[in-house]
Structures are given as C-alpha cells and as structure tokens.
mmCIF file of C-alpha atoms in Angstrom:
data_model
loop_
_atom_site.group_PDB
_atom_site.id
_atom_site.type_symbol
_atom_site.label_atom_id
_atom_site.label_comp_id
_atom_site.label_asym_id
_atom_site.label_seq_id
_atom_site.Cartn_x
_atom_site.Cartn_y
_atom_site.Cartn_z
ATOM 1 C CA MET A 1 107.672 81.583 115.050
ATOM 2 C CA SER A 2 109.762 81.523 111.865
ATOM 3 C CA ARG A 3 110.846 84.766 110.266
ATOM 4 C CA ARG A 4 108.645 84.191 107.203
ATOM 5 C CA SER A 5 105.522 83.376 109.241
ATOM 6 C CA GLY A 6 106.168 86.510 111.280
ATOM 7 C CA ILE A 7 106.263 88.590 108.090
ATOM 8 C CA LEU A 8 103.015 87.007 106.896
ATOM 9 C CA GLU A 9 101.245 87.721 110.192
ATOM 10 C CA PHE A 10 102.450 91.332 110.026
ATOM 11 C CA ALA A 11 101.149 91.736 106.467
ATOM 12 C CA VAL A 12 97.784 90.106 107.257
ATOM 13 C CA LEU A 13 97.246 92.396 110.248
ATOM 14 C CA GLY A 14 98.208 95.414 108.164
ATOM 15 C CA LEU A 15 95.799 94.622 105.330
ATOM 16 C CA LEU A 16 92.947 93.840 107.710
ATOM 17 C CA ARG A 17 93.585 97.113 109.502
ATOM 18 C CA GLU A 18 92.426 98.787 106.282
ATOM 19 C CA SER A 19 89.199 96.759 106.082
ATOM 20 C CA PRO A 20 87.761 93.302 106.891
ATOM 21 C CA MET A 21 88.233 90.732 104.114
ATOM 22 C CA HIS A 22 87.361 87.217 103.006
ATOM 23 C CA GLY A 23 90.251 84.783 102.814
ATOM 24 C CA TYR A 24 90.263 84.823 99.004
ATOM 25 C CA GLU A 25 90.330 88.618 98.849
ATOM 26 C CA LEU A 26 93.076 88.721 101.466
ATOM 27 C CA ARG A 27 95.202 86.231 99.525
ATOM 28 C CA LYS A 28 94.790 88.233 96.333
ATOM 29 C CA ARG A 29 95.791 91.466 98.084
ATOM 30 C CA LEU A 30 98.881 89.750 99.476
ATOM 31 C CA ASN A 31 99.750 88.510 95.983
ATOM 32 C CA THR A 32 99.198 91.793 94.160
ATOM 33 C CA SER A 33 100.265 94.354 96.762
ATOM 34 C CA LEU A 34 103.203 92.540 98.327
ATOM 35 C CA GLY A 35 105.412 90.753 95.806
ATOM 36 C CA VAL A 36 107.161 88.795 98.542
ATOM 37 C CA PHE A 37 103.973 86.718 98.951
ATOM 38 C CA ARG A 38 103.408 85.815 95.306
ATOM 39 C CA ALA A 39 104.376 82.182 95.826
ATOM 40 C CA PHE A 40 102.369 81.256 98.900
ATOM 41 C CA SER A 41 99.167 79.216 99.100
ATOM 42 C CA TYR A 42 95.961 78.877 101.100
ATOM 43 C CA GLY A 43 97.743 76.116 102.995
ATOM 44 C CA THR A 44 100.025 78.844 104.349
ATOM 45 C CA LEU A 45 97.448 81.605 104.796
ATOM 46 C CA TYR A 46 94.710 79.788 106.722
ATOM 47 C CA PRO A 47 96.927 78.391 109.511
ATOM 48 C CA CYS A 48 98.204 81.948 109.923
ATOM 49 C CA LEU A 49 94.634 83.274 110.164
ATOM 50 C CA LYS A 50 93.710 80.607 112.720
ATOM 51 C CA THR A 51 96.751 81.533 114.812
ATOM 52 C CA LEU A 52 95.785 85.205 114.761
ATOM 53 C CA VAL A 53 92.202 84.350 115.739
ATOM 54 C CA ALA A 54 93.439 82.172 118.608
ATOM 55 C CA SER A 55 95.658 85.042 119.772
ATOM 56 C CA GLY A 56 92.644 87.344 119.945
ATOM 57 C CA TRP A 57 93.921 89.641 117.202
ATOM 58 C CA LEU A 58 91.279 88.651 114.630
ATOM 59 C CA ILE A 59 87.671 87.535 114.795
ATOM 60 C CA GLU A 60 85.756 85.469 112.257
ATOM 61 C CA GLU A 61 82.362 86.722 111.084
ATOM 62 C CA PRO A 62 79.919 85.108 108.648
ATOM 63 C CA GLY A 63 79.507 86.768 105.274
ATOM 64 C CA SER A 64 76.545 89.147 105.230
ATOM 65 C CA THR A 65 75.743 89.406 101.528
ATOM 66 C CA THR A 66 72.875 87.622 99.786
ATOM 67 C CA GLU A 67 75.398 85.721 97.706
ATOM 68 C CA ASP A 68 77.031 84.368 100.860
ATOM 69 C CA ALA A 69 73.677 83.354 102.342
ATOM 70 C CA LEU A 70 72.741 81.404 99.208
ATOM 71 C CA ALA A 71 76.158 79.809 98.649
ATOM 72 C CA ALA A 72 75.700 76.833 100.988
ATOM 73 C CA PRO A 73 72.200 75.625 99.980
ATOM 74 C CA LEU A 74 72.660 76.220 96.256
ATOM 75 C CA ALA A 75 76.174 74.951 95.739
ATOM 76 C CA GLY A 76 76.779 72.722 98.736
ATOM 77 C CA ARG A 77 79.443 75.069 100.007
ATOM 78 C CA ARG A 78 79.756 76.798 103.347
ATOM 79 C CA ALA A 79 79.284 80.564 103.448
ATOM 80 C CA LYS A 80 82.405 82.682 103.323
ATOM 81 C CA ILE A 81 84.053 83.924 106.507
ATOM 82 C CA VAL A 82 85.094 87.532 106.937
ATOM 83 C CA TYR A 83 88.184 88.247 109.046
ATOM 84 C CA ARG A 84 88.122 91.431 111.111
ATOM 85 C CA LEU A 85 90.854 93.030 113.215
ATOM 86 C CA THR A 86 90.058 93.348 116.928
ATOM 87 C CA ALA A 87 91.050 96.269 119.146
ATOM 88 C CA GLU A 88 93.831 94.075 120.549
ATOM 89 C CA GLY A 89 94.898 93.249 116.985
ATOM 90 C CA LYS A 90 95.147 96.929 116.075
ATOM 91 C CA GLU A 91 97.227 97.591 119.176
ATOM 92 C CA HIS A 92 99.496 94.647 118.361
ATOM 93 C CA PHE A 93 99.963 95.799 114.759
ATOM 94 C CA GLU A 94 100.859 99.324 115.880
ATOM 95 C CA GLU A 95 103.407 97.795 118.240
ATOM 96 C CA LEU A 96 104.893 95.826 115.335
ATOM 97 C CA LEU A 97 105.004 99.000 113.228
ATOM 98 C CA SER A 98 107.106 100.716 115.874
ATOM 99 C CA GLN A 99 109.795 98.009 115.891
ATOM 100 C CA THR A 100 112.977 98.788 113.992
ATOM 101 C CA GLY A 101 115.257 95.847 114.767
ATOM 102 C CA PRO A 102 117.677 94.224 112.293
ATOM 103 C CA ASP A 103 114.946 92.016 110.792
ATOM 104 C CA ALA A 104 113.285 95.135 109.389
ATOM 105 C CA TYR A 105 116.303 95.701 107.124
ATOM 106 C CA GLU A 106 116.289 92.239 105.494
ATOM 107 C CA ASP A 107 114.949 91.805 101.963
ATOM 108 C CA GLU A 108 111.561 90.189 102.615
ATOM 109 C CA HIS A 109 110.771 91.951 105.868
ATOM 110 C CA PHE A 110 111.746 95.355 104.475
ATOM 111 C CA ALA A 111 109.381 94.901 101.524
ATOM 112 C CA ALA A 112 106.497 94.139 103.889
ATOM 113 C CA ARG A 113 107.395 97.018 106.207
ATOM 114 C CA PHE A 114 107.662 99.448 103.301
ATOM 115 C CA ALA A 115 104.200 98.483 102.043
ATOM 116 C CA PHE A 116 102.746 99.885 105.286
ATOM 117 C CA PHE A 117 104.848 103.035 105.539
ATOM 118 C CA GLY A 118 101.656 105.054 105.087
ATOM 119 C CA GLN A 119 100.602 103.839 108.537
ATOM 120 C CA THR A 120 104.062 104.300 110.090
ATOM 121 C CA SER A 121 105.345 107.376 111.924
ATOM 122 C CA ARG A 122 108.096 109.385 110.249
ATOM 123 C CA ASP A 123 110.759 108.672 112.880
ATOM 124 C CA VAL A 124 110.226 104.916 112.501
ATOM 125 C CA ARG A 125 110.306 105.196 108.711
ATOM 126 C CA MET A 126 113.623 107.010 108.973
ATOM 127 C CA ARG A 127 115.173 104.339 111.198
ATOM 128 C CA VAL A 128 114.035 101.547 108.892
ATOM 129 C CA LEU A 129 115.234 103.334 105.745
ATOM 130 C CA GLU A 130 118.616 104.204 107.230
ATOM 131 C CA GLY A 131 119.041 100.674 108.576
ATOM 132 C CA ARG A 132 118.196 99.211 105.179
ATOM 133 C CA ARG A 133 120.661 101.545 103.475
ATOM 134 C CA SER A 134 123.437 100.595 105.886
ATOM 135 C CA ARG A 135 122.723 96.915 105.323
ATOM 136 C CA LEU A 136 122.903 97.345 101.538
ATOM 137 C CA GLU A 137 126.069 99.441 101.713
ATOM 138 C CA GLU A 138 127.716 96.639 103.696
ATOM 139 C CA ARG A 139 126.523 94.116 101.104
ATOM 140 C CA LEU A 140 127.807 96.286 98.263
ATOM 141 C CA GLU A 141 131.241 96.612 99.871
ATOM 142 C CA LYS A 142 131.494 92.827 100.204
ATOM 143 C CA MET A 143 130.381 92.323 96.597
ATOM 144 C CA ARG A 144 133.013 94.744 95.327
ATOM 145 C CA ALA A 145 135.741 93.108 97.394
ATOM 146 C CA SER A 146 134.725 89.655 96.173
ATOM 147 C CA LEU A 147 134.672 90.810 92.558
ATOM 148 C CA ALA A 148 138.126 92.359 92.877
ATOM 149 C CA ARG A 149 139.533 89.069 94.222
ATOM 150 C CA THR A 150 137.922 86.788 91.639
ATOM 151 C CA ARG A 151 137.667 88.971 88.519
ATOM 152 C CA GLU A 152 140.575 87.271 86.710
ATOM 153 C CA ARG A 153 139.100 83.785 87.281
ATOM 154 C CA LEU A 154 135.575 84.556 86.048
ATOM 155 C CA ASP A 155 134.330 84.058 82.506
ATOM 156 C CA ASP A 156 132.570 86.942 80.777
ATOM 157 C CA TYR A 157 129.028 85.764 81.593
ATOM 158 C CA THR A 158 129.674 85.147 85.275
ATOM 159 C CA LEU A 159 131.418 88.509 85.475
ATOM 160 C CA GLU A 160 128.423 90.207 83.862
ATOM 161 C CA LEU A 161 126.080 88.518 86.324
ATOM 162 C CA GLN A 162 128.179 89.810 89.212
ATOM 163 C CA ARG A 163 128.076 93.312 87.778
ATOM 164 C CA HIS A 164 124.322 93.091 87.323
ATOM 165 C CA GLY A 165 123.894 92.158 90.975
ATOM 166 C CA MET A 166 126.051 95.080 92.078
ATOM 167 C CA GLU A 167 124.146 97.505 89.878
ATOM 168 C CA SER A 168 120.858 96.340 91.381
ATOM 169 C CA VAL A 169 122.122 97.026 94.890
ATOM 170 C CA GLU A 170 123.539 100.406 93.811
ATOM 171 C CA ARG A 171 120.169 101.380 92.334
ATOM 172 C CA GLU A 172 118.379 100.531 95.568
ATOM 173 C CA VAL A 173 120.902 102.539 97.586
ATOM 174 C CA ARG A 174 120.262 105.567 95.348
ATOM 175 C CA TRP A 175 116.507 105.071 95.742
ATOM 176 C CA LEU A 176 116.877 104.875 99.523
ATOM 177 C CA ASN A 177 118.954 108.050 99.485
ATOM 178 C CA GLU A 178 116.081 109.838 97.722
ATOM 179 C CA LEU A 179 113.569 108.526 100.222
ATOM 180 C CA ILE A 180 115.696 109.511 103.201
ATOM 181 C CA GLU A 181 116.296 112.988 101.774
ATOM 182 C CA SER A 182 112.556 113.457 101.298
ATOM 183 C CA GLU A 183 111.758 112.233 104.810
ATOM 184 C CA ARG A 184 114.349 114.568 106.325
ATOM 185 C CA ALA A 185 112.959 117.499 104.374
ATOM 186 C CA GLY A 186 109.480 116.596 105.650
ATOM 187 C CA ARG A 187 108.010 117.026 102.197
ATOM 188 C CA ASP A 188 104.493 115.890 101.560
ATOM 189 C CA VAL A 189 104.032 113.621 98.540
ATOM 190 C CA LYS A 190 101.478 115.915 96.938
ATOM 191 C CA ASP A 191 103.545 119.058 97.539
ATOM 192 C CA SER A 192 106.657 117.391 96.126
ATOM 193 C CA ALA A 193 104.723 116.310 93.041
ATOM 194 C CA SER A 194 103.575 119.879 92.427
ATOM 195 C CA GLU A 195 107.116 121.126 92.875
ATOM 196 C CA GLY A 196 108.430 118.549 90.420
ATOM 197 C CA THR A 197 105.776 119.528 87.858
ATOM 198 C CA SER A 198 106.617 123.215 88.140
ATOM 199 C CA GLN A 199 110.251 122.382 87.466
ATOM 200 C CA GLY A 200 109.409 120.431 84.342
ATOM 201 C CA VAL A 201 109.829 116.887 85.614
ATOM 202 C CA SER A 202 108.973 114.557 82.747
ATOM 203 C CA GLU A 203 107.189 111.204 82.823
ATOM 204 C CA GLY A 204 109.423 108.299 83.835
ATOM 205 C CA SER A 205 112.320 110.575 84.708
ATOM 206 C CA SER A 206 113.563 108.795 87.832
ATOM 207 C CA PRO A 207 112.422 106.810 90.880
ATOM 208 C CA GLY A 208 112.441 110.143 92.704
ATOM 209 C CA ALA A 209 109.554 111.533 90.669
ATOM 210 C CA PHE A 210 106.512 112.003 92.845
ATOM 211 C CA GLU A 211 102.941 110.969 92.178
ATOM 212 C CA GLY A 212 100.328 113.648 92.446
ATOM 213 C CA SER A 213 98.392 112.232 95.371
ATOM 214 C CA ALA A 214 99.131 110.932 98.848
ATOM 215 C CA GLN A 215 97.372 108.663 101.284
ATOM 216 C CA GLN A 216 97.312 110.409 104.662
ATOM 217 C CA ASN A 217 98.782 108.527 107.603
ATOM 218 C CA SER A 218 95.791 107.632 109.750
ATOM 219 C CA THR A 219 97.997 106.487 112.632
ATOM 220 C CA SER A 220 100.525 109.272 113.088
ATOM 221 C CA GLY A 221 99.022 112.120 111.083
ATOM 222 C CA GLU A 222 102.332 112.492 109.227
ATOM 223 C CA THR A 223 102.994 112.040 105.547
ATOM 224 C CA GLY A 224 106.453 111.405 104.179
ATOM 225 C CA GLY A 225 107.913 112.421 100.841
ATOM 226 C CA LEU A 226 107.510 109.077 99.112
ATOM 227 C CA PRO A 227 109.076 108.723 95.651
ATOM 228 C CA ARG A 228 107.354 106.105 93.518
ATOM 229 C CA HIS A 229 107.899 104.669 90.073
ATOM 230 C CA ARG A 230 105.531 106.167 87.546
ATOM 231 C CA ASP A 231 104.314 102.757 86.396
ATOM 232 C CA GLN A 232 103.320 101.589 89.891
ATOM 233 C CA SER A 233 99.735 100.348 89.806
ATOM 234 C CA ARG A 234 97.130 99.883 92.488
ATOM 235 C CA PRO A 235 96.056 96.357 93.431
ATOM 236 C CA ASP A 236 93.242 95.005 91.350
ATOM 237 C CA PRO A 237 89.977 94.667 93.343
ATOM 238 C CA SER A 238 88.996 91.057 93.893
ATOM 239 C CA ASP A 239 85.754 89.361 92.927
ATOM 240 C CA ASP A 240 85.206 87.201 95.977
ATOM 241 C CA THR A 241 84.719 83.484 95.594
ATOM 242 C CA THR A 242 83.992 80.935 98.237
ATOM 243 C CA THR A 243 87.024 80.035 100.333
#
C-alpha cells in the first residue's frame, strides 16, 4: 500500500465512523474537510472503497430513500450505494488512531490525523503533536543553514521566497507550541474559550484563540484544548447525487 492510499483509507474510515455516506457525499466531505484530498477523483476513491469492503471494514447497502428507489427506473441509473463501517472497521480505525510512527508527522498524514483528533486520546495527540514539532524544527534548522550558505548567491526574489518558506514553518511551530501547551494543561476547548473571553480576547487575535464550543471525544472521553482559527468553517452539507 502506498503512503497516499493509506492516508485515504484512514480518512475514509474516519468519516464513515461518524455516519454512513454515499460515495458522492463522502468525496465532498474529503474535499471540504481535508484539504489534502482536494485534488483526487472518483477514480481514486472507489477503488479505495472496494478495497475496504473486501477487507471487511465496510459494507455496501442500497439507498433507502424514495429518491434512490426511483432513480433507476426514471433516469436509467442505478440506485446509490451507502457505505457503512463494520464493527471490524471501527476496531481497525481505532488501531490506526493509536499509531504514532514517523509517518504521522509528515505533511499529508499529519493533516489527516489532525482532522480526527476529536476521536483520538490525549496521550496519542501529544505524541503526534510533539513528533510533528520535532520534525518541523529539524526542517527549520536545515532551511536556516541552507539560507546562510547561499544568501550571497540568491537574487532578491529567490531570497524572499526562502524567507517566506521559513516564516511558514515558524508559524506552524508556534501553533504547535500552543496546542501542546493546551494539551498539557488539560484545558477543555469550551473552558479555554470562556477564559479567553473573560480576559478580553478579541476576534482574530491569534491561532491560539479558542472557539466557544467543543465536540466531545466519543472514543476516549477526553477533550483537548484545541486552538482554532476564527475563520474556520464547517464542511458544507452535500446534496446527494447518483454516484
């Protein structure tokens, strides 16, 4: 299994753990909720779904709505299929959630893992966050060393691009520091938001500002102090179409 297909399978299992979905709805959730999957197609998703079904982690069920029942005779199209996580699939996903190997710190895999932190235990979240921070600090050190060696040979635009890349990594390290501090303090998202409000935190102040609500962790019963950007939006619900 390639690294990217492994990330996709992880994300599909995680989304279906929340609720069964049609293929179209699942693809839209992957596109809107997980930016790493914005450029993938049905030609990538459906082989992944078939593999998960063959592994016993998903089952296919016919659509149960009136619209689905009428789709085939009226439009010459087959009724939509709903994909549902099996008990074995839930167990497998929870096993994947508990893994904290080096892959979890890489750019694409970290984004997928972070999207399901609400279902992840606090100790695992801490290991993933600290591993990601260490990986970025190593990257930042190499970038600084490279810039120091080549600064005199770079034109102004290339130099500015290098600086921009370093600043992006530095921002993520600061963001990770805030997350790790919150996890260590064991603060609940809602409690931290109330605390920030009482101290006069203004809109858009920093990535460490907390939203006023939290989704409880249904797996571990723990909730971490999760800083979010104020402009973060929820995924747009999908109007299903025939897959």
